[in-house]
């Protein structure tokens, strides 16, 4: 995922084929109109939903639906966008309604910001996670995932606290204790935020494989195929509208998670270089915190089952590079989020 003016999230959210087509007043190309109006357009072809962004404000929409979500705070009705001959088409009213919203001043005058970053070192206590014994420097060394996760998480938390003293930097565990997946989710969803603040969830893990040649780092996000309730029922009194609005909000969490993942992958590549290799950004429904109501990613920092990589994971200087790479990715996302007044996730 990338954020670029008038670019679609084609690289990671499945390429969407657009074709040139003459448009009438009631059948305008949204791609063309967003370009003319100076709007940033995001589109997810899997869910057929998208977001328009301008002046730090957002309009979330879905093909075939006449409901639009405005800054995740209120909804309105307009002409439904359509998919015609491979492109998104909208009416003049849709464009006018979006522009009217973008022209409004924020009621509070406050910018959205990341208020908390939650770091989750996977496993712990009675649950060691992946583990493997290798002979390193003539000694048998058992490398445990839970220990690596905690080491990287502590290094990451220290950097984040130094860089963002005004933000909450929270760890689900800061020592070798067992925490269930439910407890991790509860910690995530119980973070207290001020108005116009968001929370990010970063889970740290280590990989293992029967294929001893498998190596590298990767970042996972929750697959769009898994559905969850992320919207407060108080957003609307109409039960028929709730699933539509919730789905829009959920898709925005997915988009943000992909963006975080992309920044972290870039950060890791810059720090680790040729010492390891990127394995890409991936989606899965069994995501460790799939019921967390926020953008979230899971970073697999390497394979304990690969001898060369296990030696790296046993080296504190390498773990420092890993933590710094993740930190740089998070910092890049925070800058993006706060400059744009937030893309999703604010209270």
Coordinates of C-alpha atoms in Angstrom, one line a residue:
X1 CA 0.0 0.0 0.0
X2 CA 1.2 3.5 -0.7
X3 CA -0.2 6.9 -0.3
X4 CA 0.2 9.0 -3.5
X5 CA -2.1 11.6 -5.0
X6 CA -4.6 10.0 -7.4
X7 CA -2.9 6.5 -7.1
X8 CA -5.0 3.5 -6.2
X9 CA -3.8 0.9 -3.8
X10 CA -3.1 -1.4 -6.7
X11 CA 0.1 -3.0 -5.6
X12 CA -1.2 -4.7 -2.5
X13 CA -5.0 -4.4 -2.6
X14 CA -5.2 -6.2 -6.0
X15 CA -4.9 -4.3 -9.3
X16 CA -8.1 -2.7 -10.5
X17 CA -8.4 -2.3 -14.3
X18 CA -9.5 1.2 -15.4
X19 CA -10.4 2.1 -18.9
X20 CA -11.0 5.4 -20.7
X21 CA -14.6 6.1 -21.2
X22 CA -16.7 9.2 -22.0
X23 CA -18.7 10.3 -19.0
X24 CA -22.0 12.1 -18.9
X25 CA -23.1 14.5 -16.2
X26 CA -24.6 11.6 -14.3
X27 CA -21.7 9.2 -15.1
X28 CA -18.4 10.9 -14.2
X29 CA -15.2 9.0 -13.7
X30 CA -14.3 9.3 -10.1
X31 CA -10.6 8.9 -11.0
X32 CA -10.8 11.9 -13.3
X33 CA -12.9 14.0 -10.9
X34 CA -10.7 13.3 -7.9
X35 CA -7.6 14.4 -9.9
X36 CA -9.3 17.6 -11.0
X37 CA -10.5 18.4 -7.5
X38 CA -7.2 17.8 -5.8
X39 CA -8.5 14.8 -3.8
X40 CA -6.6 11.7 -2.9
X41 CA -8.4 8.5 -3.8
X42 CA -8.0 5.1 -2.2
X43 CA -9.8 2.0 -3.6
X44 CA -10.0 -1.6 -2.5
X45 CA -11.4 -3.7 -5.3
X46 CA -12.0 -6.7 -3.0
X47 CA -14.6 -4.9 -1.0
X48 CA -15.5 -2.4 -3.7
X49 CA -15.1 0.4 -1.2
X50 CA -13.0 3.5 -1.1
X51 CA -12.0 6.7 0.6
X52 CA -11.6 10.3 -0.8
X53 CA -9.3 12.5 1.2
X54 CA -8.8 16.3 1.0
X55 CA -8.0 19.1 3.5
X56 CA -7.4 16.4 6.1
X57 CA -11.0 15.2 5.8
X58 CA -12.4 11.9 4.5
X59 CA -15.4 10.6 2.7
X60 CA -15.8 6.8 2.8
X61 CA -18.0 5.2 0.2
X62 CA -19.0 1.8 -1.3
X63 CA -20.0 1.0 -4.8
X64 CA -23.8 0.6 -5.0
X65 CA -24.5 2.2 -1.7
X66 CA -26.0 5.7 -1.3
X67 CA -24.6 6.0 2.3
X68 CA -21.3 7.8 2.8
X69 CA -19.3 8.0 6.1
X70 CA -17.8 11.5 6.9
X71 CA -14.6 11.5 9.0
X72 CA -15.9 8.4 10.8
X73 CA -18.1 10.7 12.8
X74 CA -21.4 11.0 10.8
X75 CA -23.1 9.7 7.7
X76 CA -25.0 11.2 4.9
X77 CA -26.9 10.1 1.8
X78 CA -26.0 10.9 -1.8
X79 CA -26.1 9.2 -5.2
X80 CA -24.5 5.8 -5.1
X81 CA -21.2 5.3 -6.9
X82 CA -21.3 2.6 -9.6
X83 CA -18.9 0.3 -11.3
X84 CA -19.3 0.7 -15.1
X85 CA -17.1 -0.7 -17.8
X86 CA -14.2 -1.3 -15.4
X87 CA -14.2 2.2 -13.7
X88 CA -15.9 3.9 -10.8
X89 CA -18.5 6.3 -11.9
X90 CA -20.4 8.9 -9.8
X91 CA -22.9 11.7 -10.3
X92 CA -22.3 15.4 -10.2
X93 CA -24.3 15.4 -6.9
X94 CA -21.8 12.9 -5.4
X95 CA -18.9 15.2 -6.3
X96 CA -20.7 18.3 -5.0
X97 CA -21.6 16.6 -1.7
X98 CA -18.0 15.4 -1.2
X99 CA -16.6 18.9 -2.0
X100 CA -19.1 20.5 0.4
X101 CA -17.7 18.3 3.2
X102 CA -14.1 18.9 2.4
X103 CA -14.8 22.7 2.5
X104 CA -16.1 22.5 6.1
X105 CA -13.9 23.5 8.9
X106 CA -13.2 21.0 11.7
X107 CA -15.6 21.7 14.6
X108 CA -12.9 21.2 17.2
X109 CA -10.0 22.7 15.2
X110 CA -7.9 19.8 16.5
X111 CA -5.8 17.5 14.4
X112 CA -6.0 13.8 14.6
X113 CA -2.9 12.1 16.1
X114 CA -1.6 8.8 17.2
X115 CA -2.2 8.9 21.0
X116 CA -0.9 5.4 21.8
X117 CA 1.3 2.7 20.3
X118 CA 0.8 -0.8 21.8
X119 CA 3.7 -3.2 21.4
X120 CA 2.9 -6.9 21.8
X121 CA 5.8 -9.3 22.3
X122 CA 4.3 -12.6 21.3
X123 CA 4.2 -15.7 23.5
X124 CA 5.9 -15.7 27.0
X125 CA 6.0 -17.7 30.2
X126 CA 4.9 -21.2 29.7
X127 CA 4.5 -20.6 26.0
X128 CA 8.0 -20.3 24.4
X129 CA 6.7 -20.0 20.8
X130 CA 9.1 -21.3 18.2
X131 CA 12.4 -22.7 19.5
X132 CA 15.4 -24.4 18.0
X133 CA 18.8 -25.5 19.3
X134 CA 21.9 -24.7 17.2
X135 CA 25.6 -25.1 17.7
X136 CA 26.9 -21.5 17.8
X137 CA 30.6 -20.8 18.5
X138 CA 31.0 -24.4 19.6
X139 CA 28.1 -24.4 22.1
X140 CA 24.6 -25.7 21.9
X141 CA 22.3 -22.7 22.1
X142 CA 18.5 -22.9 22.3
X143 CA 16.9 -19.9 20.8
X144 CA 13.4 -19.2 22.0
X145 CA 10.9 -17.0 20.2
X146 CA 9.5 -15.5 23.4
X147 CA 12.9 -14.2 24.4
X148 CA 13.6 -12.6 21.0
X149 CA 10.2 -11.1 20.8
X150 CA 10.6 -9.5 24.2
X151 CA 14.1 -8.2 23.4
X152 CA 13.1 -6.5 20.2
X153 CA 9.9 -5.1 21.8
X154 CA 11.9 -3.5 24.7
X155 CA 14.4 -1.9 22.2
X156 CA 11.5 -0.7 20.1
X157 CA 9.6 0.7 23.1
X158 CA 12.7 2.6 24.3
X159 CA 13.1 4.3 21.0
X160 CA 9.4 5.2 20.7
X161 CA 9.4 6.6 24.3
X162 CA 12.4 8.8 23.5
X163 CA 10.9 10.0 20.3
X164 CA 7.3 10.5 21.5
X165 CA 7.3 11.4 25.2
X166 CA 3.7 12.7 24.9
X167 CA 2.3 9.5 23.5
X168 CA 1.4 6.3 25.4
X169 CA 3.9 3.6 24.6
X170 CA 2.4 0.4 26.1
X171 CA 3.7 -3.2 26.2
X172 CA 1.4 -6.1 26.7
X173 CA 4.2 -7.7 28.7
X174 CA 7.6 -6.4 29.7
X175 CA 8.9 -9.7 31.3
X176 CA 8.7 -13.4 30.7
X177 CA 5.0 -14.0 31.6
X178 CA 2.2 -15.8 29.8
X179 CA -0.6 -13.7 28.3
X180 CA -3.5 -15.2 26.4
X181 CA -4.6 -13.9 23.1
X182 CA -7.9 -12.7 24.7
X183 CA -5.9 -10.8 27.3
X184 CA -3.8 -9.2 24.6
X185 CA -7.0 -8.1 22.7
X186 CA -8.5 -6.8 25.9
X187 CA -5.4 -4.7 26.6
X188 CA -5.5 -3.3 23.1
X189 CA -9.2 -2.4 23.2
X190 CA -9.0 -0.9 26.7
X191 CA -6.5 1.8 25.9
X192 CA -7.8 5.2 26.9
X193 CA -7.6 7.9 24.2
X194 CA -8.5 11.6 24.0
X195 CA -10.7 12.9 21.3
X196 CA -9.1 12.8 17.9
X197 CA -6.5 10.2 18.9
X198 CA -5.8 6.8 17.5
X199 CA -4.0 3.7 18.8
X200 CA -1.7 1.4 16.7
X201 CA -1.0 -2.3 17.5
X202 CA 2.4 -3.8 16.7
X203 CA 2.9 -7.5 17.5
X204 CA 6.4 -9.0 17.4
X205 CA 7.0 -12.6 16.5
X206 CA 9.6 -15.1 15.1
X207 CA 9.1 -17.6 12.4
X208 CA 10.0 -21.3 12.1
X209 CA 9.7 -23.8 9.2
X210 CA 10.3 -27.4 8.3
X211 CA 12.2 -26.0 5.4
X212 CA 15.6 -25.1 6.9
X213 CA 16.4 -22.9 4.0
X214 CA 13.4 -20.6 4.7
X215 CA 14.6 -17.2 6.0
X216 CA 13.7 -13.5 6.0
X217 CA 11.3 -11.1 7.6
X218 CA 7.6 -10.4 6.8
X219 CA 4.7 -8.3 8.0
X220 CA 1.1 -9.6 8.4
X221 CA -2.2 -7.8 8.6
X222 CA -5.7 -9.1 9.2
X223 CA -7.3 -10.4 6.0
X224 CA -10.3 -8.4 4.7
X225 CA -12.1 -11.7 4.7
X226 CA -12.5 -11.7 8.5
X227 CA -15.4 -9.5 9.6
X228 CA -15.5 -7.8 13.0
X229 CA -17.5 -5.1 14.7
X230 CA -15.3 -2.0 15.0
X231 CA -17.9 0.8 15.1
X232 CA -19.8 2.0 18.1
X233 CA -23.5 1.2 17.8
X234 CA -24.1 4.7 19.0
X235 CA -22.9 6.1 15.6
X236 CA -26.4 5.5 14.2
X237 CA -29.9 4.7 15.5
X238 CA -30.8 2.9 12.2
X239 CA -29.9 -0.8 12.5
X240 CA -30.1 -1.2 8.8
X241 CA -27.3 1.4 8.3
X242 CA -25.0 0.0 11.0
X243 CA -23.5 -2.9 8.9
X244 CA -22.8 -0.6 6.0
X245 CA -21.0 2.0 8.2
X246 CA -19.1 -0.7 10.2
X247 CA -17.9 -2.3 7.0
X248 CA -16.6 1.1 5.8
X249 CA -14.7 1.7 9.0
X250 CA -13.3 -1.9 8.9
X251 CA -12.0 -1.4 5.4
X252 CA -10.2 1.7 6.5
X253 CA -8.5 -0.2 9.4
X254 CA -7.3 -2.7 6.8
X255 CA -6.0 0.0 4.5
X256 CA -4.1 1.6 7.4
X257 CA -2.7 -1.7 8.5
X258 CA -1.3 -2.3 5.0
X259 CA 0.2 1.1 5.0
X260 CA 1.9 0.5 8.4
X261 CA 3.2 -2.9 7.1
X262 CA 4.6 -1.2 4.0
X263 CA 6.5 1.4 6.1
X264 CA 7.8 -1.3 8.5
X265 CA 9.0 -3.4 5.6
X266 CA 10.9 -0.4 4.1
X267 CA 12.3 0.4 7.5
X268 CA 13.6 -3.2 8.0
X269 CA 15.1 -3.3 4.6
X270 CA 17.0 -0.1 5.2
X271 CA 18.5 -1.3 8.5
X272 CA 19.0 -5.0 7.8
X273 CA 20.2 -4.8 4.2
X274 CA 21.7 -8.0 2.8
X275 CA 21.9 -9.7 6.2
X276 CA 18.4 -11.1 5.6
X277 CA 15.7 -10.8 3.0
X278 CA 12.2 -9.4 2.7
X279 CA 9.4 -11.9 2.3
X280 CA 6.7 -9.4 1.7
X281 CA 3.4 -8.2 3.2
X282 CA 0.8 -10.9 3.8
X283 CA -2.8 -11.2 5.0
X284 CA -4.4 -13.9 7.2
X285 CA -7.6 -14.5 9.0
X286 CA -6.0 -16.1 12.0
X287 CA -4.2 -12.9 12.8
X288 CA -3.2 -12.9 16.4
X289 CA -5.3 -9.9 17.4
X290 CA -8.1 -10.2 14.9
X291 CA -10.7 -8.7 17.4
X292 CA -8.7 -5.6 18.1
X293 CA -10.5 -2.4 17.0
X294 CA -7.6 -0.6 15.5
X295 CA -5.0 -0.7 12.7
X296 CA -2.7 -3.6 13.6
X297 CA 0.2 -5.6 12.1
X298 CA 2.3 -8.6 13.1
X299 CA 6.0 -8.5 12.3
X300 CA 7.9 -11.9 11.9
X301 CA 11.5 -10.8 12.3
X302 CA 13.2 -14.0 11.1
X303 CA 13.4 -17.9 11.2
X304 CA 14.9 -19.7 14.2
X305 CA 14.8 -22.8 12.1
X306 CA 17.4 -21.4 9.7
X307 CA 20.9 -21.7 11.0
X308 CA 22.4 -18.5 9.6
X309 CA 19.4 -16.5 10.6
X310 CA 19.3 -18.1 14.1
X311 CA 22.8 -16.8 14.6
X312 CA 21.6 -13.3 13.7
X313 CA 18.7 -13.6 16.0
X314 CA 21.1 -14.5 18.8
X315 CA 23.1 -11.3 18.2
X316 CA 22.0 -8.3 20.2
X317 CA 23.4 -5.9 17.5
X318 CA 21.2 -7.5 14.9
X319 CA 18.1 -7.3 17.1
X320 CA 18.9 -3.6 17.6
X321 CA 18.9 -3.2 13.8
X322 CA 15.6 -5.0 13.6
X323 CA 14.0 -2.8 16.3
X324 CA 15.3 0.4 14.7
X325 CA 13.9 -0.7 11.3
X326 CA 10.4 -1.3 12.9
X327 CA 10.7 2.0 14.7
X328 CA 11.5 3.9 11.5
X329 CA 8.5 2.3 9.9
X330 CA 6.2 3.3 12.7
X331 CA 7.6 6.8 12.7
X332 CA 7.0 7.2 9.0
X333 CA 3.3 6.1 9.5
X334 CA 2.9 8.5 12.5
X335 CA 4.2 11.4 10.3
X336 CA 1.8 10.4 7.5
X337 CA -1.2 10.1 9.9
X338 CA -0.7 13.3 11.7
X339 CA 0.1 15.4 8.7
X340 CA -3.1 14.3 7.0
X341 CA -5.1 14.8 10.3
X342 CA -5.6 11.0 10.4
X343 CA -7.0 8.6 7.9
X344 CA -8.9 6.4 10.3
X345 CA -9.0 5.2 13.9
X346 CA -9.9 8.4 15.8
X347 CA -12.4 8.3 18.5

